[in-house]
PDB file of C-alpha atoms and ligand atoms in Angstrom:
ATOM      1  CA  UNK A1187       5.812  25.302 -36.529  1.00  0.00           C
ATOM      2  CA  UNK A1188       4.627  22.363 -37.518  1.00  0.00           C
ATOM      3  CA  UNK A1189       5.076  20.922 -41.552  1.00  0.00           C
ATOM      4  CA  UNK A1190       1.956  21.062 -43.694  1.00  0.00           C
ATOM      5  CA  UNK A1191       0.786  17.192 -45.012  1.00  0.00           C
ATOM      6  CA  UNK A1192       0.923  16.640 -48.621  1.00  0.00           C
ATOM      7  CA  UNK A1193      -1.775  14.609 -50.538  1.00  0.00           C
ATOM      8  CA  UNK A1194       0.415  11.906 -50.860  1.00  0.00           C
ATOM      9  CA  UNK A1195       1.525  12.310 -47.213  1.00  0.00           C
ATOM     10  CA  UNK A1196       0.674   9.344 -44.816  1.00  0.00           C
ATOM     11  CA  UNK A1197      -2.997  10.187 -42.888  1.00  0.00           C
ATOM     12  CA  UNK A1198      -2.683  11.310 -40.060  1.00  0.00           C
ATOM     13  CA  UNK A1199      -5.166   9.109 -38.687  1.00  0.00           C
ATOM     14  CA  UNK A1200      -2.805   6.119 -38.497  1.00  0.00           C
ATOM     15  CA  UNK A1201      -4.739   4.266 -41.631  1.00  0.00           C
ATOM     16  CA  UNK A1202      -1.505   3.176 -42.916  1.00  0.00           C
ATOM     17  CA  UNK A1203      -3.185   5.415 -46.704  1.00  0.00           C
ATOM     18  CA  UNK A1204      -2.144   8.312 -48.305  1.00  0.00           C
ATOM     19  CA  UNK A1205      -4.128  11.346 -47.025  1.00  0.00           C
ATOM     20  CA  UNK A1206      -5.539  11.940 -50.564  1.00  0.00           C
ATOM     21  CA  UNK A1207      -7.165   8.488 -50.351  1.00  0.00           C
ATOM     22  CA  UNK A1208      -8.088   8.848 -46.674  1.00  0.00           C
ATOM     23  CA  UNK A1209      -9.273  11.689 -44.739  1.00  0.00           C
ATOM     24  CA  UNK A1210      -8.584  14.173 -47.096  1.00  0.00           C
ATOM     25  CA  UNK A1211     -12.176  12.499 -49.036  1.00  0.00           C
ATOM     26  CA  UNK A1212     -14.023  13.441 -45.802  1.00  0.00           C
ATOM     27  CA  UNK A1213     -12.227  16.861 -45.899  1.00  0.00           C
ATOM     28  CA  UNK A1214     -13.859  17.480 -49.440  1.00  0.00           C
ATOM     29  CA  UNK A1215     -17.297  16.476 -48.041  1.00  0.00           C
ATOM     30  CA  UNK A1216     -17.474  13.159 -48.648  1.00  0.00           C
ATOM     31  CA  UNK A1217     -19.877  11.765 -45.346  1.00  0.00           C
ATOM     32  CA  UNK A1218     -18.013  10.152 -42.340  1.00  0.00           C
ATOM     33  CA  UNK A1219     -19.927   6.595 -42.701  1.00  0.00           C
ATOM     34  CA  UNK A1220     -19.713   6.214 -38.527  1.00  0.00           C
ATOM     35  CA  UNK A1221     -18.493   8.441 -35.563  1.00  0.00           C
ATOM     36  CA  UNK A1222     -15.167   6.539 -35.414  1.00  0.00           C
ATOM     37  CA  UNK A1223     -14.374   7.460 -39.201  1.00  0.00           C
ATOM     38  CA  UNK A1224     -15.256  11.046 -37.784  1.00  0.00           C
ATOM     39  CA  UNK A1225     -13.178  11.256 -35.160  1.00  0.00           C
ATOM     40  CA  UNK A1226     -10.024  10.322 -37.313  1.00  0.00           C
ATOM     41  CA  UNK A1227     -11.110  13.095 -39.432  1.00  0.00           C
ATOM     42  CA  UNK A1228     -11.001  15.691 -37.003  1.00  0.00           C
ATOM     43  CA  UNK A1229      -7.842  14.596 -35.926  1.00  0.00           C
ATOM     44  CA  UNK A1230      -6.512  14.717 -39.804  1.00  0.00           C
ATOM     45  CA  UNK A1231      -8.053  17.621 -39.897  1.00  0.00           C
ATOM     46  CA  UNK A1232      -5.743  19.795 -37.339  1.00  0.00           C
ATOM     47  CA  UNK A1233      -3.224  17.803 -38.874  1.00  0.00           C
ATOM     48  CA  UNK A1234      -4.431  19.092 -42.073  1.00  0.00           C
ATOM     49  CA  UNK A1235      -5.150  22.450 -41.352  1.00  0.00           C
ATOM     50  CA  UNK A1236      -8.305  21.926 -42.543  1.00  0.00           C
ATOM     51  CA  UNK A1237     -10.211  24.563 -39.939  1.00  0.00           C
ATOM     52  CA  UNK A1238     -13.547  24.945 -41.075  1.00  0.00           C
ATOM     53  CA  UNK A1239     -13.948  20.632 -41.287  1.00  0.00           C
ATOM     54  CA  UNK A1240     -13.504  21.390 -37.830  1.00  0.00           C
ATOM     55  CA  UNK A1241     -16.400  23.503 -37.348  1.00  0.00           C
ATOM     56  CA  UNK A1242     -18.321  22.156 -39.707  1.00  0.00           C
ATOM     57  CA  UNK A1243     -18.302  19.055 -37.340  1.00  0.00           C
ATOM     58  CA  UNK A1244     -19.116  20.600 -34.034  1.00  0.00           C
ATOM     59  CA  UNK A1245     -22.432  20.028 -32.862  1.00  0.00           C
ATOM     60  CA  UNK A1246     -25.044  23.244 -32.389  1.00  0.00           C
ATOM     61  CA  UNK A1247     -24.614  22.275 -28.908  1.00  0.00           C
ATOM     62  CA  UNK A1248     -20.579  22.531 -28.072  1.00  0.00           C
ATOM     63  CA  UNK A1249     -19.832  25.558 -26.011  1.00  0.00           C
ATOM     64  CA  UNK A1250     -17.306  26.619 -28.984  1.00  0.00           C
ATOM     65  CA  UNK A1251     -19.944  27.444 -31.347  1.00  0.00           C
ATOM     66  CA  UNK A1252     -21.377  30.680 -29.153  1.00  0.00           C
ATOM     67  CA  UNK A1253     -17.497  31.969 -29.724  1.00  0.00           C
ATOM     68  CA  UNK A1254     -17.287  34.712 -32.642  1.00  0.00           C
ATOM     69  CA  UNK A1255     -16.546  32.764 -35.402  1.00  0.00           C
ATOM     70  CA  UNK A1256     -13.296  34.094 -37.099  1.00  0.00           C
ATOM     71  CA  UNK A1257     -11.883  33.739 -33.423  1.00  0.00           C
ATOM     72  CA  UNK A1258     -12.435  30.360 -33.184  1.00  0.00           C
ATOM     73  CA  UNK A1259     -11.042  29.585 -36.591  1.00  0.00           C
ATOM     74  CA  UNK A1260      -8.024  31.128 -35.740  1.00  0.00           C
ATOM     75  CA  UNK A1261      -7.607  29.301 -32.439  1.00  0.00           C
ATOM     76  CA  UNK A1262      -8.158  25.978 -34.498  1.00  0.00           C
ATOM     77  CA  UNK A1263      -6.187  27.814 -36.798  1.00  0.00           C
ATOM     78  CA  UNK A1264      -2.570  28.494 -34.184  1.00  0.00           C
ATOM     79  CA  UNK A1265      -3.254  25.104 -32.797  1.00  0.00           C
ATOM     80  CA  UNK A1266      -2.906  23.380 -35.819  1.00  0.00           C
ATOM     81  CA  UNK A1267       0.033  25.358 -37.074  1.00  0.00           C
ATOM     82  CA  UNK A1268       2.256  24.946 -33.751  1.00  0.00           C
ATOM     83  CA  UNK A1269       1.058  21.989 -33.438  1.00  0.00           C
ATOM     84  CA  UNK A1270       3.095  18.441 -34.065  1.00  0.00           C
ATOM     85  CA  UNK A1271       0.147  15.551 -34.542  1.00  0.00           C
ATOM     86  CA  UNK A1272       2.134  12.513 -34.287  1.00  0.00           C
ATOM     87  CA  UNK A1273       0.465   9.321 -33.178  1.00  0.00           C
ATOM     88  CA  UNK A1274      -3.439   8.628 -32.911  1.00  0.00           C
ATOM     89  CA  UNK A1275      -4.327   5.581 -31.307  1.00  0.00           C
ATOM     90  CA  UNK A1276      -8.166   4.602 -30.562  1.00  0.00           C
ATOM     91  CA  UNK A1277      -8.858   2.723 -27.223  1.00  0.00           C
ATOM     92  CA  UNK A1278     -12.040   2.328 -27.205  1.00  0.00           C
ATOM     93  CA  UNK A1279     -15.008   2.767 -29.391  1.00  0.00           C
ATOM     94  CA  UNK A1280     -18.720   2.456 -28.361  1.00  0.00           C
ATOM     95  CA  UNK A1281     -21.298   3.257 -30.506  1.00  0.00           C
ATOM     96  CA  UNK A1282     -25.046   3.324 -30.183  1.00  0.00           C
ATOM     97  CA  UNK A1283     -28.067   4.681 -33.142  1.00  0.00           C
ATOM     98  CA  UNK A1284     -27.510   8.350 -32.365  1.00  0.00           C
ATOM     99  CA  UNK A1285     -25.174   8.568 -29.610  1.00  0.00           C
ATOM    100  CA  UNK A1286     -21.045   7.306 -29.685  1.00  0.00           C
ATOM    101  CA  UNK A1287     -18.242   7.630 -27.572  1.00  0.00           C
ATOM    102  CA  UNK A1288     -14.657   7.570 -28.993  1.00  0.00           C
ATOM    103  CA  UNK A1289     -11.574   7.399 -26.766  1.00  0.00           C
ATOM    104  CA  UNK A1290      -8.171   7.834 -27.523  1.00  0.00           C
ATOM    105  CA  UNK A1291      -4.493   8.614 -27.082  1.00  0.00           C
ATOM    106  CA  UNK A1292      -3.640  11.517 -29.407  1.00  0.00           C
ATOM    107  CA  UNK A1293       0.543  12.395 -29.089  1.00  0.00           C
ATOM    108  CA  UNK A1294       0.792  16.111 -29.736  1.00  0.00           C
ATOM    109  CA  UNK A1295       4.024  17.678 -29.953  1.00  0.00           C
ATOM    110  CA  UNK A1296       6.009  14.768 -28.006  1.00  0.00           C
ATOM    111  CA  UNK A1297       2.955  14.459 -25.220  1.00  0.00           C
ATOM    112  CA  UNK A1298       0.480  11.628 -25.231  1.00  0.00           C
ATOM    113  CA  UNK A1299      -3.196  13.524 -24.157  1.00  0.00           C
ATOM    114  CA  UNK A1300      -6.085  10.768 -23.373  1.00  0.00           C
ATOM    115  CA  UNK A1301      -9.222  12.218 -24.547  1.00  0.00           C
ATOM    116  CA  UNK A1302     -13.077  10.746 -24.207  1.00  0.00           C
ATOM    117  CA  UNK A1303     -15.013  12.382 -26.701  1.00  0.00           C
ATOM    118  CA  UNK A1304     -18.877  11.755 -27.178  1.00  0.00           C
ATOM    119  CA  UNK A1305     -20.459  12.568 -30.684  1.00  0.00           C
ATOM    120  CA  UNK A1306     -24.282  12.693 -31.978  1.00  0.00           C
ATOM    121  CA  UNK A1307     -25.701  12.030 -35.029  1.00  0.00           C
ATOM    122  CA  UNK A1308     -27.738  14.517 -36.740  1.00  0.00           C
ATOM    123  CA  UNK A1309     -29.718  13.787 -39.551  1.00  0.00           C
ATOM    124  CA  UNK A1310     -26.962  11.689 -41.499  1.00  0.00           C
ATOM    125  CA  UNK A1311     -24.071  13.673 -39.637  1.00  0.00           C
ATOM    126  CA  UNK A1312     -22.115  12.508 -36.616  1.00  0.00           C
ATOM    127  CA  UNK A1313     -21.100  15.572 -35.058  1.00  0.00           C
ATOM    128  CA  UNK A1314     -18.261  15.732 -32.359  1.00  0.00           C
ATOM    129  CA  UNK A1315     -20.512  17.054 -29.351  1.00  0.00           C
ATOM    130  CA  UNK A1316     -17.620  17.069 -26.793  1.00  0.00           C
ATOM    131  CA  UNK A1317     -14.844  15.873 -24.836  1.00  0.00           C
ATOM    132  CA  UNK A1318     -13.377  15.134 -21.252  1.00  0.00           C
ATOM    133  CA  UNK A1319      -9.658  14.293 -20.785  1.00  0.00           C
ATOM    134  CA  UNK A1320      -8.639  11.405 -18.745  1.00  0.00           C
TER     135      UNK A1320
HETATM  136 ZN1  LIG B 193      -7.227   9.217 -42.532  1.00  0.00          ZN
END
């Protein structure tokens, strides 16, 4: 199991702040100002434990949100509790008005996973849309 963060914890997201003075903001509902700044949340966010940010983020659209939805916070929920989050590194970041695609390397108990996720932008929400592993 992995250790809860603390508020004065480094973020997870690799910001080099304290999670009280990163992420954690978003957590609370502050707005993700781009789809980069949301990505690192969502990551900080399984980190975090923070389940709902996590569905609160999902577009309409993602296959995830037909799932009942106490099962899927509880398989955010066992993911993010055996989980390890240990590095985040962005590779590439390409954003457009309404439409961005993040990729990066995301270390996760001791194994690097390369991920290419694409997010939308609702109203004034980017919303993680989905992902393909490279
Ligand atoms: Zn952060």
């Amino acid at each position: 199991m992995s250790k809860k963060i603390g508020v004065n914890s480094n973020c997870p997201c690799g910001s080099g702040k304290k999670y009280k003075k990163c992420c954690q903001l978003l957590h609370q509902g502050a707005i993700a100002i781009d789809a980069l700044v949301l990505m690192k949340s969502r990551y900080s966010a399984y980190a975090a434990r923070e389940c709902k940010y996590i569905v609160k983020t999902t577009h309409p659209s993602n296959r995830e949100q037909k799932k009942d939805r106490d099962l899927w916070l509880k398989e955010i929920s066992d993911f993010s509790i055996n989980s390890s989050f240990e590095r985040l590194e962005i590779l590439e970041y390409q954003t457009g008005t309404d439409e961005a695609y993040v990729t990066f390397a995301a270390t996760i108990n001791g194994e690097k996973i390369i991920e290419k996720s694409r997010f939308l932008k609702e109203g004034n929400r980017w919303l993680y849309e989905s992902g393909i592993f490279l």
